[in-house]
Short mmCIF file of C-alpha atoms and ligand atoms in Angstrom, two decimals:
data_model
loop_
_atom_site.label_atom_id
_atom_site.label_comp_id
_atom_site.label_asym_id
_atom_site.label_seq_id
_atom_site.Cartn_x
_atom_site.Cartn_y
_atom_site.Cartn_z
CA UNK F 4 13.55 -55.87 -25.49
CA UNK F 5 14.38 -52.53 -24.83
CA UNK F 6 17.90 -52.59 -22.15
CA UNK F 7 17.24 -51.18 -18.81
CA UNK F 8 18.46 -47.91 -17.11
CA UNK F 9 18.67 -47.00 -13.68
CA UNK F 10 18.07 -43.05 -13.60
CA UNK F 11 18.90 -42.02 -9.90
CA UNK F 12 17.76 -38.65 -9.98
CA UNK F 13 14.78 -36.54 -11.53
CA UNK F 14 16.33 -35.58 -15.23
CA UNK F 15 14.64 -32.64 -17.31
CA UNK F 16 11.56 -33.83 -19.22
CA UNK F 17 12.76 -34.05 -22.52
CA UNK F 18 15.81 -36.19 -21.44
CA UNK F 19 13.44 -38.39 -20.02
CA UNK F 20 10.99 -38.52 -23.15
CA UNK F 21 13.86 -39.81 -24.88
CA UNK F 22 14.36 -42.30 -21.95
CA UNK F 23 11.13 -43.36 -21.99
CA UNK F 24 11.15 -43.98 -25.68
CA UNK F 25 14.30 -45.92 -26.43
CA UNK F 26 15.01 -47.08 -22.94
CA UNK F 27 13.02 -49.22 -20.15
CA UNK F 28 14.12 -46.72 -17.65
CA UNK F 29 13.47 -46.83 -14.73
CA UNK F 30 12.82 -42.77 -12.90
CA UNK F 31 12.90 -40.78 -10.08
CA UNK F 32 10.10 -38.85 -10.50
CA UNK F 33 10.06 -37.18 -6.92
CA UNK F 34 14.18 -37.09 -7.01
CA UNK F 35 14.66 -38.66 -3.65
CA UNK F 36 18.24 -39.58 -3.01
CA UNK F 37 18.93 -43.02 -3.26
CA UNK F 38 21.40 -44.31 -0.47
CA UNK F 39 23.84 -46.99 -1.44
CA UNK F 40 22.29 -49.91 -0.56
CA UNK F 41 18.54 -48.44 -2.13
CA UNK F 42 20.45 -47.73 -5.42
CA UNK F 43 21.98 -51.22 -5.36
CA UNK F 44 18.35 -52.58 -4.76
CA UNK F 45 16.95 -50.11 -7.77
CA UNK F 46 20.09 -51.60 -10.04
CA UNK F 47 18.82 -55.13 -9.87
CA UNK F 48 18.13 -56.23 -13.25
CA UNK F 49 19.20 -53.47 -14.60
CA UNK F 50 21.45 -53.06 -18.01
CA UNK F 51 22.84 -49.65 -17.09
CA UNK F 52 22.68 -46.57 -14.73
CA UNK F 53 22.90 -43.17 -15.04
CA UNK F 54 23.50 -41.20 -12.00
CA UNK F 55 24.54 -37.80 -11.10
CA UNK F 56 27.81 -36.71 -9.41
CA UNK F 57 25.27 -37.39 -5.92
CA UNK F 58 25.48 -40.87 -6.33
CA UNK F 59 29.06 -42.32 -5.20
CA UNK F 60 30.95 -45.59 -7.05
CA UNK F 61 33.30 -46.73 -4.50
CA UNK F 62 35.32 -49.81 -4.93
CA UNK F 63 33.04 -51.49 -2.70
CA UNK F 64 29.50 -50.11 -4.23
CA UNK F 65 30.98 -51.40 -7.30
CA UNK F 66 31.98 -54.98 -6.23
CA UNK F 67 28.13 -55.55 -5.14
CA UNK F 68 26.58 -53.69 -8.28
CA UNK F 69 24.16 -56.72 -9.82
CA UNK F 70 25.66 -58.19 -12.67
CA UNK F 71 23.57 -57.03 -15.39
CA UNK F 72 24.83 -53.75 -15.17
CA UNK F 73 27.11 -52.86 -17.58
CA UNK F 74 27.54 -49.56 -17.97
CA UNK F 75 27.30 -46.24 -16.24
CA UNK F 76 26.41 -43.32 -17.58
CA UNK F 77 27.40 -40.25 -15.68
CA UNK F 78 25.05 -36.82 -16.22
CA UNK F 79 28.11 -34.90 -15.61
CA UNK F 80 31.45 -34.32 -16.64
CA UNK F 81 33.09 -35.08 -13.60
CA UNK F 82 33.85 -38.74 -12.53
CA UNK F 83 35.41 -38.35 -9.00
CA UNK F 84 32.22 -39.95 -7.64
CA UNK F 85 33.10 -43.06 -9.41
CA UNK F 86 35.84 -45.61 -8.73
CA UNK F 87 37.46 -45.85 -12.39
CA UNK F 88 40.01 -48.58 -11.45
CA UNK F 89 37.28 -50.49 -9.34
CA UNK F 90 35.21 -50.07 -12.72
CA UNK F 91 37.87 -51.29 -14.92
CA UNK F 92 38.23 -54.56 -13.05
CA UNK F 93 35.13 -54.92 -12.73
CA UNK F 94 34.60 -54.11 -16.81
CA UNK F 95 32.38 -51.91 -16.19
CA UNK F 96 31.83 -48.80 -19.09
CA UNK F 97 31.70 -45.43 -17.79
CA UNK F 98 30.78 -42.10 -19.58
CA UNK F 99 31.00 -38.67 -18.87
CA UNK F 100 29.45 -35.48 -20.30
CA UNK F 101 32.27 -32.92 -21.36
CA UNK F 102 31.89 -29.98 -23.61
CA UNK F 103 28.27 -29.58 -23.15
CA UNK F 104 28.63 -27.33 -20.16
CA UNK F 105 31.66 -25.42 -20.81
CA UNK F 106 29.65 -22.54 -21.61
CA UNK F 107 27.36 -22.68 -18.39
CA UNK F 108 30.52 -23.43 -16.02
CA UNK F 109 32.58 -20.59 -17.32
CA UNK F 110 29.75 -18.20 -17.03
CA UNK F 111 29.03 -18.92 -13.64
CA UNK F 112 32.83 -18.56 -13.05
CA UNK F 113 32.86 -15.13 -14.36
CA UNK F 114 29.58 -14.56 -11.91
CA UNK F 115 31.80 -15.99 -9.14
CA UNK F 116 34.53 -13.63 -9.99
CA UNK F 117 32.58 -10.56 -9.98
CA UNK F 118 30.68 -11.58 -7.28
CA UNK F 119 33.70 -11.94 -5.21
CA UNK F 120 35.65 -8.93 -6.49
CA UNK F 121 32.43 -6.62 -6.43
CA UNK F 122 31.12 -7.81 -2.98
CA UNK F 123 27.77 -9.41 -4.79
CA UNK F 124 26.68 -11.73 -1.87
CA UNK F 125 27.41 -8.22 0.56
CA UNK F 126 25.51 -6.38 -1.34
CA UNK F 127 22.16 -8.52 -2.00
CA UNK F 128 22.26 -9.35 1.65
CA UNK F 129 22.59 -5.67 2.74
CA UNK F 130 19.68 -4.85 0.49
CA UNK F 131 17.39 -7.87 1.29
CA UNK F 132 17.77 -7.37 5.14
CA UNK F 133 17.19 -3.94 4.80
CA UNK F 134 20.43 -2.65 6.35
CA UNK F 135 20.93 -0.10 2.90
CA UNK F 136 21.19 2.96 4.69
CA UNK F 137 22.80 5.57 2.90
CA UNK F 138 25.73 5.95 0.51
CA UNK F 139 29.17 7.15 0.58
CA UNK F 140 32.18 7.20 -1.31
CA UNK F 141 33.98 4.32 0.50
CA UNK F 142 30.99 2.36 0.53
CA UNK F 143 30.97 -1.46 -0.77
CA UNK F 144 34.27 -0.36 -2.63
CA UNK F 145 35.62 -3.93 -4.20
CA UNK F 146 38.19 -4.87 -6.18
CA UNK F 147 37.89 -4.05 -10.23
CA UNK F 148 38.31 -7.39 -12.11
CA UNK F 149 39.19 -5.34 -15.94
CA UNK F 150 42.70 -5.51 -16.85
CA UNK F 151 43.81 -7.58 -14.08
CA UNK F 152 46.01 -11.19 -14.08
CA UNK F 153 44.05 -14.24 -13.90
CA UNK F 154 45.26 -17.36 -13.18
CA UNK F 155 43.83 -20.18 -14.37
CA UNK F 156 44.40 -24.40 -12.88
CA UNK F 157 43.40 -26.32 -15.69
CA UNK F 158 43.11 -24.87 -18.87
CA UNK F 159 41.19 -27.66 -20.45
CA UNK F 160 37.59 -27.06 -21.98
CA UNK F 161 35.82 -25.23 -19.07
CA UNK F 162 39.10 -23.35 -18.40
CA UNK F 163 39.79 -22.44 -22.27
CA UNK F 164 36.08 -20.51 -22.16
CA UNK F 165 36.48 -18.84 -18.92
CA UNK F 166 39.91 -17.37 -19.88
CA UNK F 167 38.06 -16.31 -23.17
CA UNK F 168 35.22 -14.13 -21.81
CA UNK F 169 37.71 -12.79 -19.29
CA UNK F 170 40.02 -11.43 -22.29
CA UNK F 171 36.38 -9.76 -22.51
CA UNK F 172 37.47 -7.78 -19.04
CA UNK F 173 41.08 -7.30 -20.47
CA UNK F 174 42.21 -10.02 -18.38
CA UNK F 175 46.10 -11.64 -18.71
CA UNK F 176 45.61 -15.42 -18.91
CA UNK F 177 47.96 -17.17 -17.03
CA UNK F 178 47.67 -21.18 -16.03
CA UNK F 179 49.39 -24.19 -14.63
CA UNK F 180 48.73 -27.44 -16.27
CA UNK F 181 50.35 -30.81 -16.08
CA UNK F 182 51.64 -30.10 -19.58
CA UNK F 183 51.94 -26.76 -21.64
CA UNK F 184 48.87 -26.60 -24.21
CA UNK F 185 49.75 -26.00 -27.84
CA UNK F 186 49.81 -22.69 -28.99
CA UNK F 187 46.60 -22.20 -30.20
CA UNK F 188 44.70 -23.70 -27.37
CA UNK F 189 46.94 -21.59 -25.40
CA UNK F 190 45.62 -18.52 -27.24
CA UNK F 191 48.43 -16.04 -25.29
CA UNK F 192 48.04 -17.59 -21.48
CA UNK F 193 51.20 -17.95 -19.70
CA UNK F 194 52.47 -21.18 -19.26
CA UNK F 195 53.76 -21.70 -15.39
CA UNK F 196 55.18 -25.65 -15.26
CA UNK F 197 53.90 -25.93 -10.99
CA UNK F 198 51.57 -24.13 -9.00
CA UNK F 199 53.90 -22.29 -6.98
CA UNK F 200 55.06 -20.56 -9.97
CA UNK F 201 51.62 -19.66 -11.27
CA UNK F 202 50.89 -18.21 -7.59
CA UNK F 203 52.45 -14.93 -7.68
CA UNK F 204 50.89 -13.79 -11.15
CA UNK F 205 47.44 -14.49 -9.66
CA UNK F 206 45.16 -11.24 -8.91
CA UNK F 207 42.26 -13.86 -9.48
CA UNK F 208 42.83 -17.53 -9.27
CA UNK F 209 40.37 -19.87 -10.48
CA UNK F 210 40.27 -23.46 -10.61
CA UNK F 211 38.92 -25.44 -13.54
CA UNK F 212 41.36 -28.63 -12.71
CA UNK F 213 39.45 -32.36 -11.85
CA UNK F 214 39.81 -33.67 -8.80
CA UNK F 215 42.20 -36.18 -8.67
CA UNK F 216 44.83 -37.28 -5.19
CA UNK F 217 47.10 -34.84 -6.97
CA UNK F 218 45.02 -32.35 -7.41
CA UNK F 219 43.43 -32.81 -3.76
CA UNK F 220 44.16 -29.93 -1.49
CA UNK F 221 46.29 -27.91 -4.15
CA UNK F 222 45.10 -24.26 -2.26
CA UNK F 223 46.66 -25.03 0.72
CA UNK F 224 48.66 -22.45 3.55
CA UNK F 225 52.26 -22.16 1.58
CA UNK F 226 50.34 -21.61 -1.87
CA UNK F 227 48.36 -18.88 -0.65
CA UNK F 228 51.10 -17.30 1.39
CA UNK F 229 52.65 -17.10 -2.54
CA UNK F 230 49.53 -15.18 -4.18
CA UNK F 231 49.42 -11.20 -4.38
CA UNK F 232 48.41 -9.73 -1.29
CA UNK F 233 44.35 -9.48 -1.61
CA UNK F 234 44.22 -11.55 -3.89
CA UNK F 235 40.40 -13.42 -4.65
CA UNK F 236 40.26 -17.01 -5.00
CA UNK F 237 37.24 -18.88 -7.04
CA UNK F 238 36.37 -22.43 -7.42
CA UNK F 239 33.75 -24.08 -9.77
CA UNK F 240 35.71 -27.15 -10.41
CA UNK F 241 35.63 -29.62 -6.98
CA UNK F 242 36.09 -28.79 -3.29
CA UNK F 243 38.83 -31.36 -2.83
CA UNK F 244 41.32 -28.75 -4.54
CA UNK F 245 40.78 -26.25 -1.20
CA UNK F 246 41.90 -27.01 2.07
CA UNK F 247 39.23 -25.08 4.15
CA UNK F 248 41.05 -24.12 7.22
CA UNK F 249 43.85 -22.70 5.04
CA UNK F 250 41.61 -20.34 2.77
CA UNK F 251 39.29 -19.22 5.93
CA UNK F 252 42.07 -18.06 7.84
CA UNK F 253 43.61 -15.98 4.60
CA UNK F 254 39.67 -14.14 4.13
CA UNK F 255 39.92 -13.40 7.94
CA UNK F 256 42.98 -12.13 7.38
CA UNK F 257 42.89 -10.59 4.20
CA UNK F 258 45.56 -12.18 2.59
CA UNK F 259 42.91 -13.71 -0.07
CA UNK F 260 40.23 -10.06 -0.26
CA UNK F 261 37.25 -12.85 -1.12
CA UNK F 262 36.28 -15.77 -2.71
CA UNK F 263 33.70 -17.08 -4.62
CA UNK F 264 32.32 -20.74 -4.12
CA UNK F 265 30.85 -22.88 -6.30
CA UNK F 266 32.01 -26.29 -4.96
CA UNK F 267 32.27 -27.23 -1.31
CA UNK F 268 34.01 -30.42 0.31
CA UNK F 269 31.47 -32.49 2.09
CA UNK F 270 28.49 -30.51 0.06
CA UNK F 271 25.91 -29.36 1.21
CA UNK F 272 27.35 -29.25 4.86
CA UNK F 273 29.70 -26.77 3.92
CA UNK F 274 32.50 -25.63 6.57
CA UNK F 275 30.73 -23.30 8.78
CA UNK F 276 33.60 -20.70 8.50
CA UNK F 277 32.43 -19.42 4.92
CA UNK F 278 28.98 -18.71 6.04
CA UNK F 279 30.25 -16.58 8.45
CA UNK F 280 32.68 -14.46 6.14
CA UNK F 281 31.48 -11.75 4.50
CA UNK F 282 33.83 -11.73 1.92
CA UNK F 283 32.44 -14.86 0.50
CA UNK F 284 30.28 -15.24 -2.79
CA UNK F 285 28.87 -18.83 -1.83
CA UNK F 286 26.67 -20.73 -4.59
CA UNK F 287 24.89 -24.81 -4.19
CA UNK F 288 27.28 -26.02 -7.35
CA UNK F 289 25.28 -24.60 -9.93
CA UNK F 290 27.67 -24.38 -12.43
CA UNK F 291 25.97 -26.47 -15.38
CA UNK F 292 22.06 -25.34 -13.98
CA UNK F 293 21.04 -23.43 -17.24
CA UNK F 294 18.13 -25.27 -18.50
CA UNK F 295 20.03 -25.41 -22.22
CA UNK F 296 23.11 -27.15 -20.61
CA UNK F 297 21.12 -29.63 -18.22
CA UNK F 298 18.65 -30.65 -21.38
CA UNK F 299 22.41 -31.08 -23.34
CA UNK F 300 24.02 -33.11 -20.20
CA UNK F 301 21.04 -35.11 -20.63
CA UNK F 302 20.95 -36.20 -24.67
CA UNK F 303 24.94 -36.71 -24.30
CA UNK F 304 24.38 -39.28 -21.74
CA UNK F 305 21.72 -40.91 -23.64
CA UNK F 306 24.11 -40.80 -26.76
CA UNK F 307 26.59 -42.41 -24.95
CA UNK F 308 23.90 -45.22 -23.52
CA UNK F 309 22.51 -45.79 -27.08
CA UNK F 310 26.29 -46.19 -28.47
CA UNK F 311 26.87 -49.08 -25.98
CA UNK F 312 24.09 -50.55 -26.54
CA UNK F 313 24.11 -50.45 -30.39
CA UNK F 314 27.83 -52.34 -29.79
CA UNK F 315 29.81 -48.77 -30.36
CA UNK F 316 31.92 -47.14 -28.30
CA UNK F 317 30.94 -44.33 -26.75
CA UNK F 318 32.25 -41.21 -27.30
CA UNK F 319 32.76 -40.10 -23.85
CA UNK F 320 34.63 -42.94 -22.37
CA UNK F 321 36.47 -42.42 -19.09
CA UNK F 322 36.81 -46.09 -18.06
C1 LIG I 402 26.66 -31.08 -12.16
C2 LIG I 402 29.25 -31.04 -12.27
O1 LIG I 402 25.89 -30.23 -11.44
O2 LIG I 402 29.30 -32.08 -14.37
C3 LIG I 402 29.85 -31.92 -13.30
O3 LIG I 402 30.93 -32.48 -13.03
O4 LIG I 402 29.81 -30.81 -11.27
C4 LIG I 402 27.93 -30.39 -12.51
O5 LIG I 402 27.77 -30.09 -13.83
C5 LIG I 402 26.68 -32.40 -11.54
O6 LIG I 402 27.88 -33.05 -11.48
C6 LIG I 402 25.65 -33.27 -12.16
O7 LIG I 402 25.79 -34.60 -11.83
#
């Protein structure tokens, strides 16, 4: 008997071929979101799920997860949507997808740094409402990201690609990690030991950290009084790491010149305030969406799934 696997949201076809073949899975076709209690009703019976960052694993979703499950699979590299200690107790395997979408998520970073520093979002809305009117030397003038410091929280595997295509734009890598990197992952960043020291060398700073409680609100009101004056912040990492009030208020005032938004708190009900900036390059957390990465996302969850089910560990173990 083939095990069973709960797939919460639509996954690209030839993930799901492979689903369909070596798995009684059980699909979303029309990728409604499940609430809690419908996914706990879709679980029953069910060997495993694999869910998306949408679905969330609190302590308490966990505790009433049907006994048959035994593993989760996440289709994504982050695991703040699931409960890890909860899980543990609970001895419950859970997966992750790293590596796969380093690639992707650094390239939309760099996209989020030159659409912040060359007023992208301005722009394409100028053009599309058609308010282009004429042209003039002082006209859209941004900020020019070659040869300028960027600083980097969390150099790990998305962060270690980003800070390589920006040495494309003659960029100085600098970071702040919980621990200084070897040399050669380090590949000439500057090690700064807390994020107030990293601050101050930042022309761009762009987070690539996980979301964790310590992590949780690391841009906050005394960290980005410590940045160079018009400065541009970016985030395709989590939401959690911005406190919202505190980066609105520096784009109104132009303490921070722009920033460019991947990941929201409280997505898709975003806070209001960046809609209404100008000086913000906003994006729906897109950062893996490249049909090569989300096909790759896809096979590395099923790898994991067939490794726990074939009695192996899986690679991608978080819990
Ligand atoms: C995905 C992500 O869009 O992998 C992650 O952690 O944030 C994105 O790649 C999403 O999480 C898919 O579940």
């Amino acid at each position: 008997m083939k095990p069973v696997v709960l797939v919460t949201r639509k996954l690209p076809d030839a993930v799901e071929e492979r689903l369909r073949r070596d798995y009684d899975a059980r699909l979303n076709p029309d990728d409604r979101l499940y609430t809690s209690e419908e996914m706990l009703a879709a679980a029953e019976g069910a060997d495993a799920i694999l869910p998306c960052h949408t679905e969330r694993f609190t302590a308490e979703v966990i505790a009433r997860l049907p006994a048959s499950v035994r593993a989760i699979a996440n289709f994504s590299v982050g695991y703040d949507h699931v409960d890890t200690a909860a899980a543990k107790k609970r001895g419950l395997i859970v997966t992750n997808t790293p590596d796969v979408l380093s690639d992707a998520t650094a390239e939309l970073t760099i996209m989020l740094m030159l659409g912040a520093a060359r007023r992208g979002g301005e722009g394409e809305r100028l053009v599309r409402a058609r308010e282009w009117r004429d042209w003039s030397p002082s006209f859209m003038v941004g900020t020019q990201m070659t040869g300028k410091r960027l600083g980097i929280v969390g150099l790990g595997r998305v962060g270690q690609v980003t800070a390589k295509r920006a040495r494309g734009f003659d960029m100085a890598i600098h970071y702040h990690n919980p621990r200084r990197l070897p040399p050669e992952a380090e590949a000439g960043a500057v090690f700064h030991a807390t994020p107030e020291a990293l601050m101050p060398h930042c022309d761009i700073l762009a987070f690539h950290c996980v979301a964790t409680p310590e992590t949780r609100l690391m841009l906050n009101a005394e960290r980005i009084a410590l940045l160079p004056d018009g400065a541009i912040v970016v985030n395709a990492s989590r939401g959690a790491v911005i406190d919202d009030e505190a980066l609105i208020a520096a784009l109104k005032s132009g303490k921070v010149a722009a920033a460019g938004l991947d990941v929201f708190n409280n997505e898709p009900d975003i806070h209001p305030g960046y809609r209404a900036l100008a000086n913000t390059f906003l994006m729906p957390h897109i950062g893996s969406a490249t049909r090569e990465t989300r096909d790759a996302m896809g096979f590395r969850a099923l790898d994991n799934l067939d490794a726990i089910f074939a009695g192996r560990d899986p690679g991608d173990r978080v819990a």
